[in-house]
Short mmCIF file of N, CA and C in Angstrom, two decimals:
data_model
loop_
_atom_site.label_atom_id
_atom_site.label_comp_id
_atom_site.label_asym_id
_atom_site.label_seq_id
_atom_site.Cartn_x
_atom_site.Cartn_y
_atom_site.Cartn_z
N UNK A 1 19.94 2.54 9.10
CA UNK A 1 18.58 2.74 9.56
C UNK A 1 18.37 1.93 10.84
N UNK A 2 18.02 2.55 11.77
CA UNK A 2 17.89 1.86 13.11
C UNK A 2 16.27 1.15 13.11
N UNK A 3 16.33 0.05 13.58
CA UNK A 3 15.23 -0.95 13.45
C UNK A 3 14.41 -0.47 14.70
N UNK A 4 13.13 -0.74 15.18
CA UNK A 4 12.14 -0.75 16.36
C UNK A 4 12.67 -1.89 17.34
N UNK A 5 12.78 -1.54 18.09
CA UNK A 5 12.75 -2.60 19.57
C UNK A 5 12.32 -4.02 19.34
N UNK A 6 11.30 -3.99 18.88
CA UNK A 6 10.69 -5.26 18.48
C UNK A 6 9.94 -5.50 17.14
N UNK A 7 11.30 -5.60 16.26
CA UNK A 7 11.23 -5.65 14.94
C UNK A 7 12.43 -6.44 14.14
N UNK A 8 12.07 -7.13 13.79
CA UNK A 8 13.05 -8.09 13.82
C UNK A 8 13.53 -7.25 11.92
N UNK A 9 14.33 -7.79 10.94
CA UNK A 9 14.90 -7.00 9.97
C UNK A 9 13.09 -7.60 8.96
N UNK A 10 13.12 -6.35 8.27
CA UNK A 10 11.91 -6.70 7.40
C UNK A 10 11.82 -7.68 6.50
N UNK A 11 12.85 -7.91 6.18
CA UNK A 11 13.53 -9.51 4.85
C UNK A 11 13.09 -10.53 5.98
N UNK A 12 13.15 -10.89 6.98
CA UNK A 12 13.27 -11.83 7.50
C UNK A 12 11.20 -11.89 7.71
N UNK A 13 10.51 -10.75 7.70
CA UNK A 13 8.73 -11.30 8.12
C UNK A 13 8.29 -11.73 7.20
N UNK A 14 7.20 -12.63 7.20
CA UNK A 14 6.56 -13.37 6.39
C UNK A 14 5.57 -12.67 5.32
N UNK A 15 5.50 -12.72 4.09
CA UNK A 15 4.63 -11.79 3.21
C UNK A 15 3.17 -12.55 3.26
N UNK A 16 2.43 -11.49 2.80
CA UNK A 16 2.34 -10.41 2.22
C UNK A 16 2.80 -9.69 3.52
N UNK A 17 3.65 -8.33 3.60
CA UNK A 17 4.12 -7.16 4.44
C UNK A 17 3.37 -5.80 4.67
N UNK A 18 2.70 -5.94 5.29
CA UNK A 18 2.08 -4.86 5.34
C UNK A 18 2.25 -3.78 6.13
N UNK A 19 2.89 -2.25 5.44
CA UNK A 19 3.43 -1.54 6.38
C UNK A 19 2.49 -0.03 6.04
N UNK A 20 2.21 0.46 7.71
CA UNK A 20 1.25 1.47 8.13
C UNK A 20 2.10 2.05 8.15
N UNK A 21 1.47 3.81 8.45
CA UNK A 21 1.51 4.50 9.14
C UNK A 21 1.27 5.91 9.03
N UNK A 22 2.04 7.08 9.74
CA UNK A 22 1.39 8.21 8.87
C UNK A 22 1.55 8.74 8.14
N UNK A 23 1.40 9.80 7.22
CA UNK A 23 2.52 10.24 5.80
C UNK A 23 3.33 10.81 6.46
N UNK A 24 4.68 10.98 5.57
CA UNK A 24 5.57 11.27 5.69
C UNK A 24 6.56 10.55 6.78
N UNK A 25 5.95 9.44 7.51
CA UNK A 25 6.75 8.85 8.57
C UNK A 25 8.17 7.54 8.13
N UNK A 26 7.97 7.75 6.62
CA UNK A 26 9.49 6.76 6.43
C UNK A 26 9.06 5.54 5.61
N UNK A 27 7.57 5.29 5.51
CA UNK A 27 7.09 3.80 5.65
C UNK A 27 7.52 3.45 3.62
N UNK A 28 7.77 4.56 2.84
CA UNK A 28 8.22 4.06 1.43
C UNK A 28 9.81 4.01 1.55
N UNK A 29 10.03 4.52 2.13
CA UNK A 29 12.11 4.39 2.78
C UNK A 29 12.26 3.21 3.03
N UNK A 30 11.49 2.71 3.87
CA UNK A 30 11.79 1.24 4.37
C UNK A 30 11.30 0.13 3.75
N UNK A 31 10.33 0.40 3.08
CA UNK A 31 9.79 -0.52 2.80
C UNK A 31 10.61 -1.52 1.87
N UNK A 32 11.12 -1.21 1.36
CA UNK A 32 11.98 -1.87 0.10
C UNK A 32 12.86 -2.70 0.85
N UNK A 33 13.44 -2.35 2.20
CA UNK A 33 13.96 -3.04 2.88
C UNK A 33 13.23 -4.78 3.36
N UNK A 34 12.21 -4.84 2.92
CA UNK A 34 11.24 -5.90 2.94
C UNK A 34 11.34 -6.67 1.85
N UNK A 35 12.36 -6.54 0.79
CA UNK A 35 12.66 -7.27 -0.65
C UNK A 35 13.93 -7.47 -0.74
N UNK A 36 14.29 -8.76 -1.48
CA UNK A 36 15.39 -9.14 -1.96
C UNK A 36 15.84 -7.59 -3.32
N UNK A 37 16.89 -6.81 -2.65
CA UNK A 37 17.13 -6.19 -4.02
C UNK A 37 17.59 -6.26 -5.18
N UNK A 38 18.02 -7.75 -5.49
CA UNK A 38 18.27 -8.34 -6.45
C UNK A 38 17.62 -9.06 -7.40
N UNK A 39 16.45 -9.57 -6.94
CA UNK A 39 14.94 -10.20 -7.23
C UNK A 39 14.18 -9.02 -8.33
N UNK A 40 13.88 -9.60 -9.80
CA UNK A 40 13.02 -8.92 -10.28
C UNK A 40 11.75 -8.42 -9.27
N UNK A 41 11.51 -7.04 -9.18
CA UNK A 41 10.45 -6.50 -8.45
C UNK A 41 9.47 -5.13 -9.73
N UNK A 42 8.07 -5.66 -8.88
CA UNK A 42 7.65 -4.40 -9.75
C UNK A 42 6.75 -3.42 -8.35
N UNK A 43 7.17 -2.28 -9.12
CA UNK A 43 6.20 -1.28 -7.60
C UNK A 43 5.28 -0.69 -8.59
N UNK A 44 4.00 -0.75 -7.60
CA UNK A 44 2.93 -0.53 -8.52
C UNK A 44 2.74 1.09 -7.53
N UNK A 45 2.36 2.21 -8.87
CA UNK A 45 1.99 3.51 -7.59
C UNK A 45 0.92 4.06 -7.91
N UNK A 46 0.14 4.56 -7.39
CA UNK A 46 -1.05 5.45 -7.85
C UNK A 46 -0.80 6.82 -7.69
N UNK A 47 -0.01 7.71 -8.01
CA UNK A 47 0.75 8.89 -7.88
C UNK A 47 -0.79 10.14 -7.77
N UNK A 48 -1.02 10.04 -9.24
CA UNK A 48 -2.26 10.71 -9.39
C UNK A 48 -2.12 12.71 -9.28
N UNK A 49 -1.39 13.18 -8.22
CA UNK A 49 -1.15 14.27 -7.88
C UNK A 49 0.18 14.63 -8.17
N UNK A 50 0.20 15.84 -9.32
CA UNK A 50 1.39 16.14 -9.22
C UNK A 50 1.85 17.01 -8.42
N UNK A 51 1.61 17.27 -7.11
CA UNK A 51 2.82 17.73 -6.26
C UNK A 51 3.73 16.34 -5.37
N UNK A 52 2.92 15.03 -5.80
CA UNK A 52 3.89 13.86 -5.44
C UNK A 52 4.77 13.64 -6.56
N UNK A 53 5.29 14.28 -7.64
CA UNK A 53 5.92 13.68 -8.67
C UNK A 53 7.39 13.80 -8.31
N UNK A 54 8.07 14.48 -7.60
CA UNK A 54 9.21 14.88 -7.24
C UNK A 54 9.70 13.63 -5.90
N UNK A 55 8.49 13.57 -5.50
CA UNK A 55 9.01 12.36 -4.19
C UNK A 55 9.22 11.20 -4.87
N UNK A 56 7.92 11.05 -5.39
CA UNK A 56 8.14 9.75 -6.33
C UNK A 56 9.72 9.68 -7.34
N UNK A 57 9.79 10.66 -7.68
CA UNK A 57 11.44 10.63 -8.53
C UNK A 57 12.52 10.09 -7.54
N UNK A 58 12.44 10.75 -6.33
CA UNK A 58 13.50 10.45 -5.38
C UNK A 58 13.22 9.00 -4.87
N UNK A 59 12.15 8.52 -4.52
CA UNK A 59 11.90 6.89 -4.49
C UNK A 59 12.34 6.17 -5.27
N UNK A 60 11.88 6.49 -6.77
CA UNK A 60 12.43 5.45 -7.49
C UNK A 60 14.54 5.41 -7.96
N UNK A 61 14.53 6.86 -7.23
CA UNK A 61 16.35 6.99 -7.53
C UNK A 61 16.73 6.46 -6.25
N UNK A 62 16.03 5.98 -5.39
CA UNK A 62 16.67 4.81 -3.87
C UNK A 62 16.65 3.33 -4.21
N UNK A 63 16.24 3.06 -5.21
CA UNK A 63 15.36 1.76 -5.48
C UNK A 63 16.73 1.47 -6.71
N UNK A 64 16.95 -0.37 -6.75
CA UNK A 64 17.86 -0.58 -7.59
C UNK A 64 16.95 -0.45 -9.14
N UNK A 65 17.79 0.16 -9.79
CA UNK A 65 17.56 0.60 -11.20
C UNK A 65 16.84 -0.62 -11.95
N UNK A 66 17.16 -1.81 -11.66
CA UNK A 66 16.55 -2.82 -12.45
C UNK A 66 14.94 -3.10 -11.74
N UNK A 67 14.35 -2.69 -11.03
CA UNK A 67 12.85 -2.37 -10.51
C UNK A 67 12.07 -1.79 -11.42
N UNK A 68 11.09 -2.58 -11.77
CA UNK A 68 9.98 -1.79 -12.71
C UNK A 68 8.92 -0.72 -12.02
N UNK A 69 8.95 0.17 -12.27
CA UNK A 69 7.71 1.08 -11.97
C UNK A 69 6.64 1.00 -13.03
N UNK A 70 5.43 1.03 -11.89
CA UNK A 70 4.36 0.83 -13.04
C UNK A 70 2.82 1.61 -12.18
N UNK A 71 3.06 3.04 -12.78
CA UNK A 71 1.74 3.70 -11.99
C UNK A 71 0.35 3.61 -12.97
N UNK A 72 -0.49 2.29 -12.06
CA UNK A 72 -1.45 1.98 -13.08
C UNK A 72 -2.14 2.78 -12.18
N UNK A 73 -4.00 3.31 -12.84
CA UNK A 73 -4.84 3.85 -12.37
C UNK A 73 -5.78 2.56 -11.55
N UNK A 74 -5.41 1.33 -11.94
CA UNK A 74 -6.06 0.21 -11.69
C UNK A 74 -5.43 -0.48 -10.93
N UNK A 75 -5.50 -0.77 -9.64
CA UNK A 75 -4.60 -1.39 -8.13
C UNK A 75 -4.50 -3.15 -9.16
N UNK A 76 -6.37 -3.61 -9.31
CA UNK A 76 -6.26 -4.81 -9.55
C UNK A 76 -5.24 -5.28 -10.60
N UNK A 77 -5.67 -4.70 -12.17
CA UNK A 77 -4.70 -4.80 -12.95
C UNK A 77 -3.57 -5.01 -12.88
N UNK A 78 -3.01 -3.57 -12.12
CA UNK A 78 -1.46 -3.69 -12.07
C UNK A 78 -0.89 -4.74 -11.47
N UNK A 79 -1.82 -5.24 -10.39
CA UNK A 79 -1.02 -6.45 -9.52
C UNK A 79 -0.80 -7.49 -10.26
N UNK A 80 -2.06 -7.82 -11.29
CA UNK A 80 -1.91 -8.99 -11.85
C UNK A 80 -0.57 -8.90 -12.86
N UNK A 81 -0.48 -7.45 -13.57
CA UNK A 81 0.44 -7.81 -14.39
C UNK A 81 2.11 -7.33 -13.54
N UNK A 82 1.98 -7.36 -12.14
CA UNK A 82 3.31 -7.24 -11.59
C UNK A 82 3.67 -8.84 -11.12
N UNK A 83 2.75 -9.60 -10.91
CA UNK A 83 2.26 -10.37 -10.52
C UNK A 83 3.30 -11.86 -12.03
N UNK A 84 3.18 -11.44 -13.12
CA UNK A 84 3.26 -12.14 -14.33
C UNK A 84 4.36 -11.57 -14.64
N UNK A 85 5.13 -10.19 -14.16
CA UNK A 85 6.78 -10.02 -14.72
C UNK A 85 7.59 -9.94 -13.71
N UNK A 86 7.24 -10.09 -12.43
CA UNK A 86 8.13 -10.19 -11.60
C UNK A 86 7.77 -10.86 -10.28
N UNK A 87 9.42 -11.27 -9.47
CA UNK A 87 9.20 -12.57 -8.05
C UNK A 87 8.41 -11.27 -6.99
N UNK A 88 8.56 -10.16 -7.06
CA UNK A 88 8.09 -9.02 -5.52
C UNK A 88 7.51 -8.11 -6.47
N UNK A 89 6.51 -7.65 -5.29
CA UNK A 89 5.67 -6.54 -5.60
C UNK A 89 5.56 -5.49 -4.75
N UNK A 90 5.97 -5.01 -4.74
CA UNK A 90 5.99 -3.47 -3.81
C UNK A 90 4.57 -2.49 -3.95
N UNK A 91 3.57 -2.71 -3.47
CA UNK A 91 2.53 -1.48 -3.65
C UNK A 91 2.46 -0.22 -2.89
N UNK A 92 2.63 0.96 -3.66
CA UNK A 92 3.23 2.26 -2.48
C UNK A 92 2.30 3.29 -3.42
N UNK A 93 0.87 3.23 -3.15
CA UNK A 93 0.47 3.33 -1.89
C UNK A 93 -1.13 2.73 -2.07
N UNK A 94 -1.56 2.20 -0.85
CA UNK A 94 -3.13 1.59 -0.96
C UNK A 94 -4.19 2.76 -1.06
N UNK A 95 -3.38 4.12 0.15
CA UNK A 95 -4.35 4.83 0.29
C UNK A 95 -4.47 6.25 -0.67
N UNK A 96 -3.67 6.57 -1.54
CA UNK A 96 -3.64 6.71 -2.63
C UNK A 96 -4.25 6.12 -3.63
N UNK A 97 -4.10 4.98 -3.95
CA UNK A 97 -5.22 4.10 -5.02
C UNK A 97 -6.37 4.62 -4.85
N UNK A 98 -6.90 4.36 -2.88
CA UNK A 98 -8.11 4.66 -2.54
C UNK A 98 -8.81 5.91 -2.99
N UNK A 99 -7.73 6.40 -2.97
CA UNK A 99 -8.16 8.68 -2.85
C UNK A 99 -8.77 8.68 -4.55
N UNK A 100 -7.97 8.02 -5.61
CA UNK A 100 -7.69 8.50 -6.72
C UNK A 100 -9.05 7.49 -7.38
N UNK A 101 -9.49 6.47 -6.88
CA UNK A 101 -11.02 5.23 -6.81
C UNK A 101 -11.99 6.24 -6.56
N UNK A 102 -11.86 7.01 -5.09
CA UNK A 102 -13.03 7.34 -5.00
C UNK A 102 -13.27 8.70 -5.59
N UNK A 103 -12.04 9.47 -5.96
CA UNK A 103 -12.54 10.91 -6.94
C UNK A 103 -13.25 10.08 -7.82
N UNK A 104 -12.68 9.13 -8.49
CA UNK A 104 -12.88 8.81 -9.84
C UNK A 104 -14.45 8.56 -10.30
N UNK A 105 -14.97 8.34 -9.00
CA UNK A 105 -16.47 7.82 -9.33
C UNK A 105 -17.52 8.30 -7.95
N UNK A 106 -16.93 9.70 -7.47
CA UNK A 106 -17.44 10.36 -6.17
C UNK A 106 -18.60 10.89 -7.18
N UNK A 107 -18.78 11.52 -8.20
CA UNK A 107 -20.53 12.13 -8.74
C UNK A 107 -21.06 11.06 -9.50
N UNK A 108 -20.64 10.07 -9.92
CA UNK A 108 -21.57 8.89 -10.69
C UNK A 108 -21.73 7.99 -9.75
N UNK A 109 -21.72 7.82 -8.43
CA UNK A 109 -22.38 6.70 -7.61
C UNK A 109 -22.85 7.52 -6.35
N UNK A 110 -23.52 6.83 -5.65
CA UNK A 110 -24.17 6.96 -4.32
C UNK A 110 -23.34 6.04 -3.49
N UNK A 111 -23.02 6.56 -2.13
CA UNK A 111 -22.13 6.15 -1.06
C UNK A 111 -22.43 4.16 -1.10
N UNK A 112 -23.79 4.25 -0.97
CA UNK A 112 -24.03 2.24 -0.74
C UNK A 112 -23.12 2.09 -2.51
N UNK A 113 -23.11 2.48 -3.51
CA UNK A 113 -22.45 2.08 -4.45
C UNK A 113 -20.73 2.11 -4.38
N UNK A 114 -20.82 3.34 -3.66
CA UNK A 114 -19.09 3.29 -3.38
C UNK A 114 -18.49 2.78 -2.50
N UNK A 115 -18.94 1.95 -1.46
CA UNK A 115 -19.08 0.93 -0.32
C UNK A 115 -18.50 -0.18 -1.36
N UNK A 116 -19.83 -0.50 -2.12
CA UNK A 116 -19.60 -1.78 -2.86
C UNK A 116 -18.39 -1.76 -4.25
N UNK A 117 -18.24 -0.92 -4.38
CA UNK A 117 -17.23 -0.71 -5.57
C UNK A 117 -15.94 -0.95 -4.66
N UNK A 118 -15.70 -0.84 -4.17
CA UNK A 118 -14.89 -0.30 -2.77
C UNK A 118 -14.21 -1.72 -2.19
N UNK A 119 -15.37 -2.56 -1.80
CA UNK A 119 -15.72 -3.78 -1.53
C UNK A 119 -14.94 -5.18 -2.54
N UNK A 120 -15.58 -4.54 -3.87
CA UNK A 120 -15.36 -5.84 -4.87
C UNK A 120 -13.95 -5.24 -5.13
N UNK A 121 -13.59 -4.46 -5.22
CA UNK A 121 -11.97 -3.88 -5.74
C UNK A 121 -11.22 -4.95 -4.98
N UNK A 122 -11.47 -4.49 -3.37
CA UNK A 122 -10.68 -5.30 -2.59
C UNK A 122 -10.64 -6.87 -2.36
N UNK A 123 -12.09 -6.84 -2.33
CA UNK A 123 -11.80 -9.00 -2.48
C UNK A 123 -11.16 -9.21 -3.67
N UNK A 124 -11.10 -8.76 -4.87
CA UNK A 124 -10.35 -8.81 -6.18
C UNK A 124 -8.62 -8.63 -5.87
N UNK A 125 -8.69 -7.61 -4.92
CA UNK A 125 -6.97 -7.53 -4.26
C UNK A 125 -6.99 -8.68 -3.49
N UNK A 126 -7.23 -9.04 -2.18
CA UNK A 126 -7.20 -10.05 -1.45
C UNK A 126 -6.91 -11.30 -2.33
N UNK A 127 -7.89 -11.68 -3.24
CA UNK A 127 -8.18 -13.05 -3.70
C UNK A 127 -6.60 -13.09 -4.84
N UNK A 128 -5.86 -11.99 -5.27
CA UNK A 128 -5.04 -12.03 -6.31
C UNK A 128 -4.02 -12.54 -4.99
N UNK A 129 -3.66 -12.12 -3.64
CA UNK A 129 -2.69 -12.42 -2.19
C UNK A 129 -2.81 -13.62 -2.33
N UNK A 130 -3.76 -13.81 -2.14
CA UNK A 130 -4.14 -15.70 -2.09
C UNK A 130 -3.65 -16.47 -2.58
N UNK A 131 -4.19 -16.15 -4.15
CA UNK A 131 -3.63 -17.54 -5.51
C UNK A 131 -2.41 -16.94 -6.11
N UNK A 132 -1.27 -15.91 -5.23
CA UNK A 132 0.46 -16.15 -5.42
C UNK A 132 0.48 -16.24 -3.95
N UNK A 133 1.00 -17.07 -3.64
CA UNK A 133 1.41 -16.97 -2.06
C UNK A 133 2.94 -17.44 -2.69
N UNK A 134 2.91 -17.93 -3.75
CA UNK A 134 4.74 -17.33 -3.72
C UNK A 134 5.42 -16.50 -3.89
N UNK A 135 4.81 -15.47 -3.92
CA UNK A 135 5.56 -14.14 -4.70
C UNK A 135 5.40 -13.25 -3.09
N UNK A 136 6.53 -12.88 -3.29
CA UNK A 136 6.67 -11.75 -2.12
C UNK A 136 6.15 -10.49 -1.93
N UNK A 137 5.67 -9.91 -1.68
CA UNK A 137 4.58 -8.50 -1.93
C UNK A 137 4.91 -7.98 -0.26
N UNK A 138 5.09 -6.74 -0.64
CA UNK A 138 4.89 -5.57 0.38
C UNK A 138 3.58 -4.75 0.13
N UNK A 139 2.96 -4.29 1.26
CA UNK A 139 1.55 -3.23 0.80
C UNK A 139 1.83 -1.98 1.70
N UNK A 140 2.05 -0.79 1.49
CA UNK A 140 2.29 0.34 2.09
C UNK A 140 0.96 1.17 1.72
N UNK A 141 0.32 1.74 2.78
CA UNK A 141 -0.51 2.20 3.21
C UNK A 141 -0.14 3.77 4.49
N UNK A 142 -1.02 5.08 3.92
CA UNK A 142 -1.22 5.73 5.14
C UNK A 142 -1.98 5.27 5.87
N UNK A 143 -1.97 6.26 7.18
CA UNK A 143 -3.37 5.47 8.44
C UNK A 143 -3.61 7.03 8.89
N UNK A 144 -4.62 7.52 8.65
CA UNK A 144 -5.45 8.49 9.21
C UNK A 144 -6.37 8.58 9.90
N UNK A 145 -6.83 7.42 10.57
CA UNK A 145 -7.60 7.53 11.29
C UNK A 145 -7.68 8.50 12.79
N UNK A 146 -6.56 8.23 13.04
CA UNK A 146 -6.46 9.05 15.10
C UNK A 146 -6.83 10.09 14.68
N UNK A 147 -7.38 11.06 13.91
CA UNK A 147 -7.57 12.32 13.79
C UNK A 147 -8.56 13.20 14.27
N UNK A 148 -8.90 14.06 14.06
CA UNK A 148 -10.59 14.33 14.52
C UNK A 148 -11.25 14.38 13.14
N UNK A 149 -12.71 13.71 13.24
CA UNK A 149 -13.61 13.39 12.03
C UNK A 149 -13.65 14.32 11.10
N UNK A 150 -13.23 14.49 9.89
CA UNK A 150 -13.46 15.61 9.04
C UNK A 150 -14.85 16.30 8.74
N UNK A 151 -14.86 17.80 8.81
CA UNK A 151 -15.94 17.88 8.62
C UNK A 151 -16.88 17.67 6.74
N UNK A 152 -16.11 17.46 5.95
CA UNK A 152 -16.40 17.29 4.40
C UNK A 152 -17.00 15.50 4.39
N UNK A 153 -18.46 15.43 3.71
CA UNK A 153 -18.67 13.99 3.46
C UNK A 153 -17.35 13.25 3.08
N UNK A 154 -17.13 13.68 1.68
CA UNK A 154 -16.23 12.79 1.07
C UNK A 154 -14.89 12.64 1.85
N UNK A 155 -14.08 13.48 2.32
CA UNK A 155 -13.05 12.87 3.60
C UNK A 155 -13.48 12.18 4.33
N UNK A 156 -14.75 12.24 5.02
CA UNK A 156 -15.40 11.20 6.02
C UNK A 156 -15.30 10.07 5.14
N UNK A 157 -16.00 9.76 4.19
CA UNK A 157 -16.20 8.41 3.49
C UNK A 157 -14.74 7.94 3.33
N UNK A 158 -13.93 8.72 3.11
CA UNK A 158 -12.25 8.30 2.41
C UNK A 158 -11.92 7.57 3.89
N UNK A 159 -11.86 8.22 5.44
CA UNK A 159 -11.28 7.62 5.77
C UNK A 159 -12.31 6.94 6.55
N UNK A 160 -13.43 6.16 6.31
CA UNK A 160 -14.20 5.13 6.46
C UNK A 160 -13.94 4.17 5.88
N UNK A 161 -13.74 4.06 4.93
CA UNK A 161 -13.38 2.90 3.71
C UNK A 161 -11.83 2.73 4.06
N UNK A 162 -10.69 3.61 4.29
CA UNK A 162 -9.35 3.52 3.83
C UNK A 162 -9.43 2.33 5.42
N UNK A 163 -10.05 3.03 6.63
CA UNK A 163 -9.98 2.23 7.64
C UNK A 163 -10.11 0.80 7.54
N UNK A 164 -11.30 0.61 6.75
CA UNK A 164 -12.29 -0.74 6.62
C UNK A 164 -10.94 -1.51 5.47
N UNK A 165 -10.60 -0.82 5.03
CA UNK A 165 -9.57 -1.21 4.12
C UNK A 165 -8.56 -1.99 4.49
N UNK A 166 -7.95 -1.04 5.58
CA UNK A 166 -6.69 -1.25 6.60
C UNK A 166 -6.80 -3.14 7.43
N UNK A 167 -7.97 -3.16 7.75
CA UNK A 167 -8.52 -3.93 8.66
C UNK A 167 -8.39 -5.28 8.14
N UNK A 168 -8.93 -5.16 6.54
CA UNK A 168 -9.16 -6.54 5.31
C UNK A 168 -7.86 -6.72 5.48
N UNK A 169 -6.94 -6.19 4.68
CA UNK A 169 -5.10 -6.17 4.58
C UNK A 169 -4.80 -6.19 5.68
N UNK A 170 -4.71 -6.05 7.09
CA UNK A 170 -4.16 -6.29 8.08
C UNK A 170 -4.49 -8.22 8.33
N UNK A 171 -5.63 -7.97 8.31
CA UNK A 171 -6.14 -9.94 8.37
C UNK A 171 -5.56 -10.89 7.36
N UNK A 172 -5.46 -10.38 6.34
CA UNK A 172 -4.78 -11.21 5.56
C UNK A 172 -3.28 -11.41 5.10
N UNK A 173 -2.26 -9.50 6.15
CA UNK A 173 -1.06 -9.84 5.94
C UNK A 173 -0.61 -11.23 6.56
N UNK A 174 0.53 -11.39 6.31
CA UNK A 174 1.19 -12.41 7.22
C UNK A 174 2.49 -11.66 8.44
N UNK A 175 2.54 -10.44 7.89
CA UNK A 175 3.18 -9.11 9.01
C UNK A 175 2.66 -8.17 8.76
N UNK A 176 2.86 -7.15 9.68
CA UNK A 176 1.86 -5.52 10.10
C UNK A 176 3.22 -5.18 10.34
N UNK A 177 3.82 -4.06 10.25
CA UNK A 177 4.40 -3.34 10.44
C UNK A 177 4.03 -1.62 10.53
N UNK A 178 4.26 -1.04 11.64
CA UNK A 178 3.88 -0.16 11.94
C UNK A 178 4.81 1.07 12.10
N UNK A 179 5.08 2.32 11.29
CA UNK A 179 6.07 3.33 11.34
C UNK A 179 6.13 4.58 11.61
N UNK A 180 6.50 4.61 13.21
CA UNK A 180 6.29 6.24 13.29
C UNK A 180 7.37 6.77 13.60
N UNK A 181 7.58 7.85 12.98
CA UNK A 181 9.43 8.36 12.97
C UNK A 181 10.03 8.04 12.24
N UNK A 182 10.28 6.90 11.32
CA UNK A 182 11.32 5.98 10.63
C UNK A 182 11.94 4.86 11.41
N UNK A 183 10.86 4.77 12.08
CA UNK A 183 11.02 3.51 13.14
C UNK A 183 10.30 2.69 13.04
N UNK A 184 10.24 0.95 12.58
CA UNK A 184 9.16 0.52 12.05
C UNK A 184 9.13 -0.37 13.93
N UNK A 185 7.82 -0.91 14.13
CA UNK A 185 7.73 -1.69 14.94
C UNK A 185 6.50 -2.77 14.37
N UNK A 186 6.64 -3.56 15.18
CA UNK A 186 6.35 -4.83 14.48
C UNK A 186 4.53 -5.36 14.88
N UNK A 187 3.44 -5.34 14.87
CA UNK A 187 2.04 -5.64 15.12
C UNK A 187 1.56 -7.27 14.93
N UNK A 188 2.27 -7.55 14.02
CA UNK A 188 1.97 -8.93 13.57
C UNK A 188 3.11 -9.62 13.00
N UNK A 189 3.36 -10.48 13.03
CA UNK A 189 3.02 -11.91 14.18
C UNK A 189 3.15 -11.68 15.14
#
């Protein structure tokens, strides 16, 4: 796998790892490359759709066999308990979690409620980054924003929040990594 110009090997950036970009551009291929593959790891997924069930098969048949998969419906949960069985955490995908959060509660709340639901999820993610700063964690995320504005509320809101999302986890990685092509390049540090 050929590295970005200015990207130094992903084992070597400082966690939490946070890698963008657009679907399909490589960013769950590589990402693993950001972990000791020998290191108990758990990857947490929010799959949710089964026309991802076949990719997801082929992910986890790249990944060393001793890796726990664990597709919780709950981002927070799962971290904590990836968090308590293993040294790395692989999360693939944020914006998935996001999609599968906001079906989940798009007719029982009003937008200022799904802001704030939205909101506390994530300081609940953030604050779990915080109190392990020894554990190694990758966060893989799409980025949809460059697009033109959708015309459907709820896509608008998805990628309002996934943005606002992007922004929290970018401030608090300790690397950004950015992948277009299967080329990661490097944003932070």
């Amino acid at each position: 796998m050929m590295i970005g110009k200015h990207c130094p090997p992903l084992s070597e950036l400082p966690s939490p790892v946070f890698i963008l970009g657009p679907a399909y551009s490589g960013k769950s291929d590589i990402a693993p490359e950001a972990l000791d593959r020998t290191c108990a790891t758990t990857v947490l997924g929010m799959a949710g759709l089964s026309e991802l069930e076949d990719r997801i098969k082929a992910l986890k048949a790249q990944r060393p066999s001793h890796w726990q998969h664990n597709e919780s419906s709950s981002l927070n949960e799962g971290l904590v308990a990836a968090f308590e069985a293993s040294e790395q955490v692989l999360v693939d995908s944020v914006n998935q979690w996001l999609a599968n959060f906001l079906l989940e509660g798009w007719s029982k709340y009003d937008l200022k409620q799904q802001d704030a639901r939205i909101d506390l999820e994530l300081r609940k993610f953030i604050l779990q980054l915080e109190q392990h700063p020894h554990k190694r964690i990758v966060i893989v995320s799409s980025e949809i924003g460059a697009g033109v504005s959708p015309p459907q509320e709820l896509s608008r809101f998805f990628r309002q929040a996934l943005g606002r999302t992007h922004v929290a986890l970018a401030q608090k990685a300790g690397s950004v990594v950015h992948i277009i092509a299967g080329i990661p390049s490097l944003l932070k540090p």
